[in-house]
Coordinates of N, CA and C and ligand atoms in Angstrom, one line a residue:
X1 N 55.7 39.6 -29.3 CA 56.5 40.1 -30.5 C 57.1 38.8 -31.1
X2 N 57.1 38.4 -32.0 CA 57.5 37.6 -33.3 C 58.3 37.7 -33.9
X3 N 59.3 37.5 -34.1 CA 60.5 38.2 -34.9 C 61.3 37.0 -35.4
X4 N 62.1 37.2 -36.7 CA 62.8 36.3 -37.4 C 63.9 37.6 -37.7
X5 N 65.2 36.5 -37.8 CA 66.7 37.1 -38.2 C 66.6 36.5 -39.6
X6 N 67.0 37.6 -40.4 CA 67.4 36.8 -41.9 C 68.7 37.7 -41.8
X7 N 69.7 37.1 -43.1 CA 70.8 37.9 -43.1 C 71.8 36.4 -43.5
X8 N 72.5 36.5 -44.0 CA 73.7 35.4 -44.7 C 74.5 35.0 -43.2
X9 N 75.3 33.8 -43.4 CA 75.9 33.1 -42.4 C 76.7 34.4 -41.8
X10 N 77.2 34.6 -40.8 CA 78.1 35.4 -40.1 C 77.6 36.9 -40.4
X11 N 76.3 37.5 -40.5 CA 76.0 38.7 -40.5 C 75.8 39.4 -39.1
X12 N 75.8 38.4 -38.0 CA 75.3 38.8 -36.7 C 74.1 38.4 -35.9
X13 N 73.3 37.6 -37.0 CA 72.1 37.0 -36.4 C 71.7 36.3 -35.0
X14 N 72.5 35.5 -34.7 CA 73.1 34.9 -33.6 C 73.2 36.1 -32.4
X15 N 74.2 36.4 -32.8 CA 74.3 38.2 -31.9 C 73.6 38.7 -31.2
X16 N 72.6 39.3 -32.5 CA 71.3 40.3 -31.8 C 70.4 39.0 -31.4
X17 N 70.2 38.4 -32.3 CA 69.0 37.5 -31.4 C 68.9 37.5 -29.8
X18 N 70.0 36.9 -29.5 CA 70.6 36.8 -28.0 C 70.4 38.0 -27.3
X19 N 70.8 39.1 -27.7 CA 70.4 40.6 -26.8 C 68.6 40.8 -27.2
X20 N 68.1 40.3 -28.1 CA 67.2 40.7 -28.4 C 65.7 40.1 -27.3
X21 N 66.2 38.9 -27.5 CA 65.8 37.8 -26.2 C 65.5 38.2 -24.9
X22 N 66.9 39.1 -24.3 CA 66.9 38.6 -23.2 C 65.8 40.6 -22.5
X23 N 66.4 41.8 -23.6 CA 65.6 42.6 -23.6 C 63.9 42.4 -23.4
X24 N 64.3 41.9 -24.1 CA 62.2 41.9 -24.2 C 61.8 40.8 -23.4
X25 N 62.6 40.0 -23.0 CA 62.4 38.6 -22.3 C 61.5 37.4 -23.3
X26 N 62.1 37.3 -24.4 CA 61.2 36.1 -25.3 C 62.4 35.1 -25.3
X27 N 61.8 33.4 -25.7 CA 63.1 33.1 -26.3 C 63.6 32.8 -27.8
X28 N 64.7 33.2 -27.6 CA 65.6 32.6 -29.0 C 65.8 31.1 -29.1
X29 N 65.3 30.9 -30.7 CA 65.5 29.8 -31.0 C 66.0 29.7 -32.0
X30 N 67.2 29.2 -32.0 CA 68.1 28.9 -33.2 C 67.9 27.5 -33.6
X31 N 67.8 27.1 -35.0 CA 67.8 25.9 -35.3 C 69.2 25.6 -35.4
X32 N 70.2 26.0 -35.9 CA 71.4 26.1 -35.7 C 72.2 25.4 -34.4
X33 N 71.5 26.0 -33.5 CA 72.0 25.8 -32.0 C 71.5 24.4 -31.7
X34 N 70.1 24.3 -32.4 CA 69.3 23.1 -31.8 C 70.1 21.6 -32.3
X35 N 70.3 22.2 -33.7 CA 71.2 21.0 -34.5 C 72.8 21.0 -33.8
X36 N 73.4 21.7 -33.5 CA 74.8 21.6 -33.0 C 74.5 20.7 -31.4
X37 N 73.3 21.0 -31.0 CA 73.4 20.1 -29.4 C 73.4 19.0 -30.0
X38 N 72.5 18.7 -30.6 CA 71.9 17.5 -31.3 C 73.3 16.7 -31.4
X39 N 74.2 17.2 -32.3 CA 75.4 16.8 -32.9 C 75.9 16.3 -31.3
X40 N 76.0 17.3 -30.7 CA 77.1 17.2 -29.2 C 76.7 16.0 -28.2
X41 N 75.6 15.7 -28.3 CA 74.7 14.7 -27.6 C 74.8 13.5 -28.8
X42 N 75.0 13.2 -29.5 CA 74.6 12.1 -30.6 C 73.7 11.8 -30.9
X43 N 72.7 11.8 -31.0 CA 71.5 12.0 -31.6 C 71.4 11.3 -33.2
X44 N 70.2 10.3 -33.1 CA 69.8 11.0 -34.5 C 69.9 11.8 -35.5
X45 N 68.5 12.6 -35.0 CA 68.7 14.0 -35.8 C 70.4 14.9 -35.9
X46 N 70.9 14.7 -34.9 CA 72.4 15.2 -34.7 C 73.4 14.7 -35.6
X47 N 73.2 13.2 -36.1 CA 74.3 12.6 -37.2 C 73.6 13.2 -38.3
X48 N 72.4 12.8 -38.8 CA 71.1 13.5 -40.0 C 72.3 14.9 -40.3
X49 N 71.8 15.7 -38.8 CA 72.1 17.2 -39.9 C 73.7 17.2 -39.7
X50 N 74.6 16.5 -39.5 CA 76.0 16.6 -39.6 C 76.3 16.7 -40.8
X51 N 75.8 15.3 -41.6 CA 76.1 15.2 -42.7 C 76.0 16.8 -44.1
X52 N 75.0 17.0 -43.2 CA 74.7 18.6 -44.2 C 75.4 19.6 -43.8
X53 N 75.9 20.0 -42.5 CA 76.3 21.1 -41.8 C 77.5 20.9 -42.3
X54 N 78.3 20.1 -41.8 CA 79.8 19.9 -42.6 C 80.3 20.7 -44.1
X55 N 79.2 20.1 -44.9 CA 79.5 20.7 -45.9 C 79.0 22.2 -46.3
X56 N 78.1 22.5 -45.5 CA 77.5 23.9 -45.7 C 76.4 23.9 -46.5
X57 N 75.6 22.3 -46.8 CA 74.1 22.5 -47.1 C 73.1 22.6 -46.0
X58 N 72.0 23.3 -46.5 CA 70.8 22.8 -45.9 C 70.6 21.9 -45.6
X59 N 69.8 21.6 -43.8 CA 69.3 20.0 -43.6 C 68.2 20.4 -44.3
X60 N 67.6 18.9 -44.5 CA 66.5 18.9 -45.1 C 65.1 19.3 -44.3
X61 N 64.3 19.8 -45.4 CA 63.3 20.5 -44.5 C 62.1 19.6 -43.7
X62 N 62.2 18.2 -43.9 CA 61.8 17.1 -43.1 C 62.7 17.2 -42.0
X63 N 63.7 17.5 -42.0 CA 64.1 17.4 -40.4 C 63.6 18.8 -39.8
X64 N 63.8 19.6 -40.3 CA 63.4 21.1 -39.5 C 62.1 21.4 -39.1
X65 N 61.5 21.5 -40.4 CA 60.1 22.3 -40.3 C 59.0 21.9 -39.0
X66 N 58.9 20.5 -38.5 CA 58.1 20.2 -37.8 C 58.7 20.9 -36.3
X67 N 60.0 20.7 -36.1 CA 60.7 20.8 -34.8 C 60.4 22.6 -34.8
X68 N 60.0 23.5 -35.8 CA 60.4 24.5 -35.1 C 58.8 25.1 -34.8
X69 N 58.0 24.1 -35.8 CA 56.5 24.5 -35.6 C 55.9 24.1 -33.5
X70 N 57.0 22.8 -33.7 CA 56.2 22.6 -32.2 C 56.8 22.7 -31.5
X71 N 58.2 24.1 -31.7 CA 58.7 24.9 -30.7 C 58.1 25.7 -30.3
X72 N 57.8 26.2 -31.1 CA 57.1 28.1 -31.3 C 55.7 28.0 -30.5
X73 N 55.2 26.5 -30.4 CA 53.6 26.2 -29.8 C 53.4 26.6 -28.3
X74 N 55.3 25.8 -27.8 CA 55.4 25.8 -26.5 C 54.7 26.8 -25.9
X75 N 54.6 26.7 -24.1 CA 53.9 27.9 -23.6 C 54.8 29.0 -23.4
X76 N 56.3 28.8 -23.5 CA 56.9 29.9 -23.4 C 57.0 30.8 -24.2
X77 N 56.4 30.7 -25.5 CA 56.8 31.8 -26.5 C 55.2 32.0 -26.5
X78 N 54.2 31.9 -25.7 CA 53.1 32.9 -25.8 C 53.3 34.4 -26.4
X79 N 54.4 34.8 -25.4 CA 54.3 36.3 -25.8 C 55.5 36.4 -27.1
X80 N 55.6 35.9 -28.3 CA 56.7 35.6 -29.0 C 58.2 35.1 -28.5
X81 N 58.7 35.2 -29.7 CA 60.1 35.1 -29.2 C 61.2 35.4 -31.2
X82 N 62.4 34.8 -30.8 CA 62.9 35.5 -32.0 C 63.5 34.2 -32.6
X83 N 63.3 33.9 -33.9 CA 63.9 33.1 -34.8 C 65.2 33.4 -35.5
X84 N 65.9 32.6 -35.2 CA 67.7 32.6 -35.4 C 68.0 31.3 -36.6
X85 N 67.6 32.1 -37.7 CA 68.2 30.7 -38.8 C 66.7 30.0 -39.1
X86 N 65.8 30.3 -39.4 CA 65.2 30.1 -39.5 C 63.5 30.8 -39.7
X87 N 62.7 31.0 -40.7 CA 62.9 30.1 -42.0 C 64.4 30.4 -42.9
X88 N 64.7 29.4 -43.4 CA 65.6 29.7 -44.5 C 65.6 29.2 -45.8
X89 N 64.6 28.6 -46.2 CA 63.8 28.6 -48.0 C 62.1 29.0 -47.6
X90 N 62.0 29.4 -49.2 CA 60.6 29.9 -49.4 C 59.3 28.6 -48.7
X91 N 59.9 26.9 -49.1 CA 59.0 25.9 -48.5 C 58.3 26.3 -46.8
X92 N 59.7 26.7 -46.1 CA 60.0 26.3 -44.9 C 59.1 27.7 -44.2
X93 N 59.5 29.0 -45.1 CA 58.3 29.8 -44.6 C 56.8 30.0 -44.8
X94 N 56.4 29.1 -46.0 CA 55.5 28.9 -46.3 C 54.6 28.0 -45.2
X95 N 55.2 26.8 -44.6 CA 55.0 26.2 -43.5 C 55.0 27.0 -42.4
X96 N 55.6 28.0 -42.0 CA 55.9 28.4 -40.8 C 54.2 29.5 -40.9
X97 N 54.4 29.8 -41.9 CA 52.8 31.1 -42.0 C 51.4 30.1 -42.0
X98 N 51.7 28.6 -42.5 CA 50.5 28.3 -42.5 C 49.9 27.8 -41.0
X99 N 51.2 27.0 -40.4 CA 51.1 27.2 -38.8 C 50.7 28.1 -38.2
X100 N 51.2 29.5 -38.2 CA 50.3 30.5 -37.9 C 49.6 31.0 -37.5
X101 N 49.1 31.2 -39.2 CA 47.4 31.5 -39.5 C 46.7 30.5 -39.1
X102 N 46.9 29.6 -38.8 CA 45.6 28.4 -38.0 C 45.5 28.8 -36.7
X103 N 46.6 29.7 -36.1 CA 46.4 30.0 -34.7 C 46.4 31.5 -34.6
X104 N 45.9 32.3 -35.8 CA 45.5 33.8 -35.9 C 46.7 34.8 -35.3
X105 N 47.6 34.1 -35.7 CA 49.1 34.5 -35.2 C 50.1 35.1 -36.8
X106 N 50.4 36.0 -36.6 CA 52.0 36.6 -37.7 C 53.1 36.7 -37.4
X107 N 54.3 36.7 -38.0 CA 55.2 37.0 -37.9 C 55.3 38.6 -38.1
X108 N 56.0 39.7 -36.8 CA 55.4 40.8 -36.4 C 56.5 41.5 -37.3
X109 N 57.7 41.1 -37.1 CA 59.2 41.7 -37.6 C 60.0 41.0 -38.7
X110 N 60.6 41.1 -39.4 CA 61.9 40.1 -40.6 C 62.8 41.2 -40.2
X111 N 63.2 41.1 -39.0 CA 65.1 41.9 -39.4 C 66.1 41.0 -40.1
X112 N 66.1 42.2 -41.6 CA 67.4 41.5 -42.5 C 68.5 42.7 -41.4
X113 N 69.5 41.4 -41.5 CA 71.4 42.6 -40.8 C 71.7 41.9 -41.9
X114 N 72.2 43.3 -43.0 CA 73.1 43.9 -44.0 C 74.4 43.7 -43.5
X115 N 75.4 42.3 -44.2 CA 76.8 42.4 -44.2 C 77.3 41.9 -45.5
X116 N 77.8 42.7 -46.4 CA 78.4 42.0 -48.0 C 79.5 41.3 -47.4
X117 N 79.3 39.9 -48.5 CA 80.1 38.6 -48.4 C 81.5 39.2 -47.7
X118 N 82.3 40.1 -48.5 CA 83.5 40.4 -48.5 C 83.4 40.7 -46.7
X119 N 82.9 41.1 -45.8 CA 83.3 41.3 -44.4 C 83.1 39.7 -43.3
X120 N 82.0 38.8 -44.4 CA 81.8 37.5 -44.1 C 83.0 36.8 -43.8
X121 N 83.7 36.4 -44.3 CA 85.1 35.3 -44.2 C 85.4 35.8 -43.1
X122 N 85.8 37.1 -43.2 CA 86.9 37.6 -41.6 C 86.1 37.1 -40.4
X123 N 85.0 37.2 -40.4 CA 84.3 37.5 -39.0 C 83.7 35.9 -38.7
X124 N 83.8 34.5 -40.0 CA 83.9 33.3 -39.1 C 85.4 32.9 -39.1
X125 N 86.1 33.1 -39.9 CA 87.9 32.7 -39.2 C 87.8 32.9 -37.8
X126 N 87.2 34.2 -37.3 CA 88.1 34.9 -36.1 C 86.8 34.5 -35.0
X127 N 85.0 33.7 -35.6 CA 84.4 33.3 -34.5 C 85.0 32.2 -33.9
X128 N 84.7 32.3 -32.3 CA 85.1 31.3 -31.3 C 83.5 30.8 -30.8
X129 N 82.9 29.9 -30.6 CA 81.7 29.6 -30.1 C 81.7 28.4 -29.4
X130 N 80.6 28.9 -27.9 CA 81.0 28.0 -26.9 C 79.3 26.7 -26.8
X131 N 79.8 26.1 -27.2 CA 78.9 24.7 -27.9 C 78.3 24.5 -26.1
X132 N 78.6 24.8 -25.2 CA 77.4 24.8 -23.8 C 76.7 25.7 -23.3
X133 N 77.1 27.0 -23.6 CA 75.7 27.9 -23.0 C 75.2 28.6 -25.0
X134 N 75.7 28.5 -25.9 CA 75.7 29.0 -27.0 C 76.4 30.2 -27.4
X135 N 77.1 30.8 -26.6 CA 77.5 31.9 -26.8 C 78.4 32.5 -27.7
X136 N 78.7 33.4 -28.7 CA 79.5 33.6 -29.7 C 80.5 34.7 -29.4
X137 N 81.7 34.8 -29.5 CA 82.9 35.8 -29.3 C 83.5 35.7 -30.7
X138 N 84.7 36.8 -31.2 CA 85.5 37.0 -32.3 C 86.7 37.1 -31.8
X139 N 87.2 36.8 -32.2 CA 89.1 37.2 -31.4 C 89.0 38.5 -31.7
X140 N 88.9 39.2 -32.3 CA 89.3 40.5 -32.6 C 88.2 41.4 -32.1
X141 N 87.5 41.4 -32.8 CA 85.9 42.7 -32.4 C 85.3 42.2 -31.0
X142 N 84.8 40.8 -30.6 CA 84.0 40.6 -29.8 C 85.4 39.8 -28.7
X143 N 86.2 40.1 -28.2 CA 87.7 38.6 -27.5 C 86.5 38.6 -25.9
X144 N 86.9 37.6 -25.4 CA 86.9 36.8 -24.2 C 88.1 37.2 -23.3
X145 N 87.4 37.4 -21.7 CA 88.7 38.1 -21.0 C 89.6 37.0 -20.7
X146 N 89.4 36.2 -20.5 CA 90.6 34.6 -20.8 C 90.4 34.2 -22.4
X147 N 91.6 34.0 -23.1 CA 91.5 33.1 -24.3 C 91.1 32.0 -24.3
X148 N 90.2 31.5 -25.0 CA 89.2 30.3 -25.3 C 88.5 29.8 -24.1
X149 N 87.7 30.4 -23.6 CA 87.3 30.5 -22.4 C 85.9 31.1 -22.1
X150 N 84.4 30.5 -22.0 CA 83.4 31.6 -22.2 C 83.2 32.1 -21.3
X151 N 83.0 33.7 -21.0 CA 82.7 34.6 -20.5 C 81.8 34.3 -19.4
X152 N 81.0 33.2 -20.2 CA 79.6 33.3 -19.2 C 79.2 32.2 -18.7
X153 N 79.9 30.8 -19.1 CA 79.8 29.9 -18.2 C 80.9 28.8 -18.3
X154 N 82.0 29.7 -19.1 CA 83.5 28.9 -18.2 C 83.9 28.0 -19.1
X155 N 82.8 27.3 -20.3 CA 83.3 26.3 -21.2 C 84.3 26.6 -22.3
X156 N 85.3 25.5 -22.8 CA 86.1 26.0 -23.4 C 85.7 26.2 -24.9
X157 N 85.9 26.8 -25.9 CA 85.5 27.7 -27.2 C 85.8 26.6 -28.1
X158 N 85.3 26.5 -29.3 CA 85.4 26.0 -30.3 C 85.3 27.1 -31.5
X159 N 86.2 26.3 -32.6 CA 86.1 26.8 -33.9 C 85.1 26.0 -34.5
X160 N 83.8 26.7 -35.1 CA 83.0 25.4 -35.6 C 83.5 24.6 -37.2
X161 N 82.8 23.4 -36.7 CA 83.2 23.1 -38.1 C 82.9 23.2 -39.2
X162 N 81.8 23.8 -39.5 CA 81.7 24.8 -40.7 C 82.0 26.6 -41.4
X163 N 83.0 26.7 -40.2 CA 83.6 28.0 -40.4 C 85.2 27.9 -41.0
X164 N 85.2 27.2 -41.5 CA 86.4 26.7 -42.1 C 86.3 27.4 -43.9
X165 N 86.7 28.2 -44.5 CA 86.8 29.1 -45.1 C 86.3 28.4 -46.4
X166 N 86.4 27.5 -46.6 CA 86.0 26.6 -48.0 C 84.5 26.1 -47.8
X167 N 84.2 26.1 -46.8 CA 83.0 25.5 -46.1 C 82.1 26.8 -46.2
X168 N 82.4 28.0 -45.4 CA 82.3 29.2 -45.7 C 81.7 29.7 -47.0
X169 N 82.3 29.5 -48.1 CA 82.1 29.9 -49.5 C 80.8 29.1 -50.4
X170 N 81.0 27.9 -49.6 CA 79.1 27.2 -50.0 C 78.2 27.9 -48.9
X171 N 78.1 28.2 -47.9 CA 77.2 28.3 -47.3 C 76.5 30.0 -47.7
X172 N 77.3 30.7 -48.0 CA 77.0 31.6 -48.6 C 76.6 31.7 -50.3
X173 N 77.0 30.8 -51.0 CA 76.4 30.5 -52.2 C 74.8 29.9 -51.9
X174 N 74.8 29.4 -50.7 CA 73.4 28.4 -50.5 C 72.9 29.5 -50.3
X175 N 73.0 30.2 -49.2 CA 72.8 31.7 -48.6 C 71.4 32.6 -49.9
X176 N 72.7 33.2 -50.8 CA 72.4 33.4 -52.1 C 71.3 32.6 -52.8
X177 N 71.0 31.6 -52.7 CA 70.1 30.8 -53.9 C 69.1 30.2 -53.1
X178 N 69.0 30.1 -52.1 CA 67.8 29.5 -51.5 C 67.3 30.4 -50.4
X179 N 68.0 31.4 -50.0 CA 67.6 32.3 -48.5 C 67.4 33.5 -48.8
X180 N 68.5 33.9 -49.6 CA 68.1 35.9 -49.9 C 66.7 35.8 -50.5
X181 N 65.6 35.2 -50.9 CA 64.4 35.3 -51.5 C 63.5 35.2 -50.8
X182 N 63.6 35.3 -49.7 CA 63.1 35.5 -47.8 C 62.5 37.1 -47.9
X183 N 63.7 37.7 -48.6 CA 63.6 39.4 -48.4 C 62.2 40.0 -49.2
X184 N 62.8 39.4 -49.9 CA 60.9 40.2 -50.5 C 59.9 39.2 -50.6
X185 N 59.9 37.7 -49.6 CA 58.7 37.1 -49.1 C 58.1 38.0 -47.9
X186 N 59.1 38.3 -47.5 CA 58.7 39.3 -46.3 C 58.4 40.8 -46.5
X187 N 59.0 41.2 -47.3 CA 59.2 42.5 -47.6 C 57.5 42.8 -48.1
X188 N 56.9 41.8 -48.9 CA 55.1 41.2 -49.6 C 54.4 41.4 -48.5
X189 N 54.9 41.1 -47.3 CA 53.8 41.1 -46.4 C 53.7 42.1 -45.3
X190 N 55.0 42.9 -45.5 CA 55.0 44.2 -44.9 C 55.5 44.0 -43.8
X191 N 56.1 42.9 -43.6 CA 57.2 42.4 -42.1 C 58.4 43.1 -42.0
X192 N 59.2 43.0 -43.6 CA 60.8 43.4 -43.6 C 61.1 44.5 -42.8
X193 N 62.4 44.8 -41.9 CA 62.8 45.7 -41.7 C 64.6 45.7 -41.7
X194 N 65.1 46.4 -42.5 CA 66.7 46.2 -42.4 C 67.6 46.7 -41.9
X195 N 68.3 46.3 -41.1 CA 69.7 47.3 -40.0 C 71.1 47.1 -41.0
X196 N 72.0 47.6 -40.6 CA 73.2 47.6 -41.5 C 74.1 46.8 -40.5
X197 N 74.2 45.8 -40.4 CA 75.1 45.0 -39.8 C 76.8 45.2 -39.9
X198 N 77.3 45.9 -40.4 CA 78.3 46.3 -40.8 C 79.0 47.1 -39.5
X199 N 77.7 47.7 -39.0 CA 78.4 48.4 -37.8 C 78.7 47.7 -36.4
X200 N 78.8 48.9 -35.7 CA 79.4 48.4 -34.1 C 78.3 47.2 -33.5
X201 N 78.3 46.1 -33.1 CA 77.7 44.8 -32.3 C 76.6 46.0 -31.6
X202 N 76.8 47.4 -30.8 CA 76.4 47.6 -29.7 C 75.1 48.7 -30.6
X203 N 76.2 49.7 -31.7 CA 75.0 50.3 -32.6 C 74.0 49.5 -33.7
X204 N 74.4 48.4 -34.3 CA 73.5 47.2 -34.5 C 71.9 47.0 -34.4
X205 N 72.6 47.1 -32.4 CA 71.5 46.3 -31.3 C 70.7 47.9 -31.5
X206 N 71.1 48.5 -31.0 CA 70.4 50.1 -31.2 C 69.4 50.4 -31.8
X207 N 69.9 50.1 -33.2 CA 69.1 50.5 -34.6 C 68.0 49.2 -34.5
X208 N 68.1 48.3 -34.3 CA 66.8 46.9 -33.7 C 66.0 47.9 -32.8
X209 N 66.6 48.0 -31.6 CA 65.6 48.6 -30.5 C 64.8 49.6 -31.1
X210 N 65.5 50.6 -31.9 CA 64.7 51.7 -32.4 C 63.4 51.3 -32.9
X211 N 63.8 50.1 -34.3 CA 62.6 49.7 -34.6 C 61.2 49.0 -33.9
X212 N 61.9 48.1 -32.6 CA 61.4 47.3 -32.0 C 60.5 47.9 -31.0
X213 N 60.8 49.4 -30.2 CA 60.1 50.1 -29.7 C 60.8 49.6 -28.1
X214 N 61.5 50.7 -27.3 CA 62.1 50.3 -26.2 C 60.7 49.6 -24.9
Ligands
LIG301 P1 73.4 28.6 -38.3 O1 74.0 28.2 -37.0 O2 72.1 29.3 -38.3 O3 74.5 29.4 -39.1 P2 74.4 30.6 -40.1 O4 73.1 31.1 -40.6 O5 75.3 30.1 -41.2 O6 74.8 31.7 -39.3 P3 75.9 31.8 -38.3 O7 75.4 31.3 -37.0 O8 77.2 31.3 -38.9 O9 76.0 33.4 -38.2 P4 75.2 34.5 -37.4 O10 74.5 35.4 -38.4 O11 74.4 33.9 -36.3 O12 76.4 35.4 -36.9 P5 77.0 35.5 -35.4 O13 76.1 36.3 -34.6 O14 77.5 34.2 -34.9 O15 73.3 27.3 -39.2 C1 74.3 26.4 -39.4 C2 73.9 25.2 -40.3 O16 72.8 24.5 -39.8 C3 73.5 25.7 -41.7 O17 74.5 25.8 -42.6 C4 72.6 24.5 -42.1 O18 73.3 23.4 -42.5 C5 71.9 24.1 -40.8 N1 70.6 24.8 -40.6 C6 70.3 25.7 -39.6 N2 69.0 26.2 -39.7 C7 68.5 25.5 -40.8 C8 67.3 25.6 -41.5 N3 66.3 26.4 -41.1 N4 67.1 24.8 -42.6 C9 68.1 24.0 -43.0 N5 69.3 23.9 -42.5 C10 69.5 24.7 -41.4 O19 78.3 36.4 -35.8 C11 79.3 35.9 -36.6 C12 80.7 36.4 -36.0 O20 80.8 37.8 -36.2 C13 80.9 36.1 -34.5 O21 82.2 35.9 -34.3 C14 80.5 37.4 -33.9 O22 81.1 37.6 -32.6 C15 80.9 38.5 -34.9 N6 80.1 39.6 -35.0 C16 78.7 39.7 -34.8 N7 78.2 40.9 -34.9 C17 79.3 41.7 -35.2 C18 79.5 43.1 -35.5 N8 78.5 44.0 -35.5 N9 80.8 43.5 -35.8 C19 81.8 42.7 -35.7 N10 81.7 41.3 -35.5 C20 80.5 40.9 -35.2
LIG302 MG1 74.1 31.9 -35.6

């Protein structure tokens, strides 16, 4: 199964991916996640996409597009796996379909999670995210049974640095102008399917599985 998350910064993508993963047993691959190690390790590519992540642009799709083609090749996503943040311009999926179709392969699912801007700001103030196993908590909806503390392998939490509320307000304008036109690239090829992100983390995941077939 093949599956991509579309949906604006802080809709839950991240979230479900992670449960979605571990259900079906594929892996999640976030470019997001791949760029923030990158960053954590010093890297190249890791200063490259700093400069963009900071401010809440897109890296450029010379840094991306190849890295996620000759992820998806590996032998572990034979049986699929789930895209977290990627594609996120029309170029980047256009590359990703023609990769592919050279290997008589589709993308099976596009879960857009439905969240209007207005519930966006609250829900990155209040994310905590732990930069060593990737894991994401909210102070409020999702808390950690120790504060700043991850649940699942002990490291201590960070505020990222592009959830900073001004930073926030571009990445959602980028969001808007270069990514929501994902929805009816997909929606053309009969992939789309949309959940309402708005609700409970747990009913969310639910309404995926429904679609996804237990
Ligand atoms: P990336 O890491 O992909 O960030 P994003 O798309 O902005 O999305 P987020 O990770 O912020 O949100 P999410 O939808 O995963 O939400 P989450 O589950 O954490 O990308 C970061 C940057 O990297 C980009 O800005 C760009 O610069 C670069 N980049 C990455 N990919 C790229 C690409 N393909 N091309 C170019 N550049 C790229 O949830 C958010 C919060 O809400 C959490 O606190 C969570 O606990 C909480 N929450 C989740 N679900 C619920 C719920 N149902 N109810 C209440 N709270 C909830
Ligand atoms: Mg994420």
């Amino acid at each position: 199964m093949k599956i991509i998350m579309l949906g604006a910064p802080g809709a839950g993508k991240g979230t479900q991916a992670k449960m979605i993963a571990d259900k079906y047993s594929i892996p999640h691959i976030s470019t997001g996640d791949i760029f923030r190690a990158n960053i954590k390790n010093g890297t190249e590519l890791g200063k490259k996409a700093k400069e963009y992540m900071d401010k809440g642009l897109l890296v450029p799709d010379e840094l991306t597009v190849d890295l996620v083609i000759d992820r998806v090749a590996q032998d572990d996503c034979a049986n699929g796996y789930v895209l977290d943040g990627f594609p996120r311009t029309i170029p980047q999926a256009e590359s990703l379909d023609k990769a592919l179709t050279e290997r008589n392969e589709k993308i099976d699912y596009a879960i857009n999670v439905e969240v209007p801007d207005e519930n966006i700001i609250n829900r990155m103030s209040g994310r905590r995210a732990c930069l060593s196993c990737g894991a994401t908590y909210h102070i409020v909806h999702i808390p950690t049974k120790v504060e700043g503390i991850c649940d699942r392998c002990g490291a201590e939490l960070v505020l990222r640095d592009d959830d900073k509320p001004e930073t926030v307000k571009n990445r959602l304008d980028v969001y808007h102008d270069q990514t929501q036109p994902l929805i009816e690239y997909y929606s053309n090829k009969g992939a789309l399917v949309e959940v309402d992100g708005t609700k409970e983390m747990s009913e969310v995941f639910a309404d995926i599985v429904n679609i996804l077939g237990a």
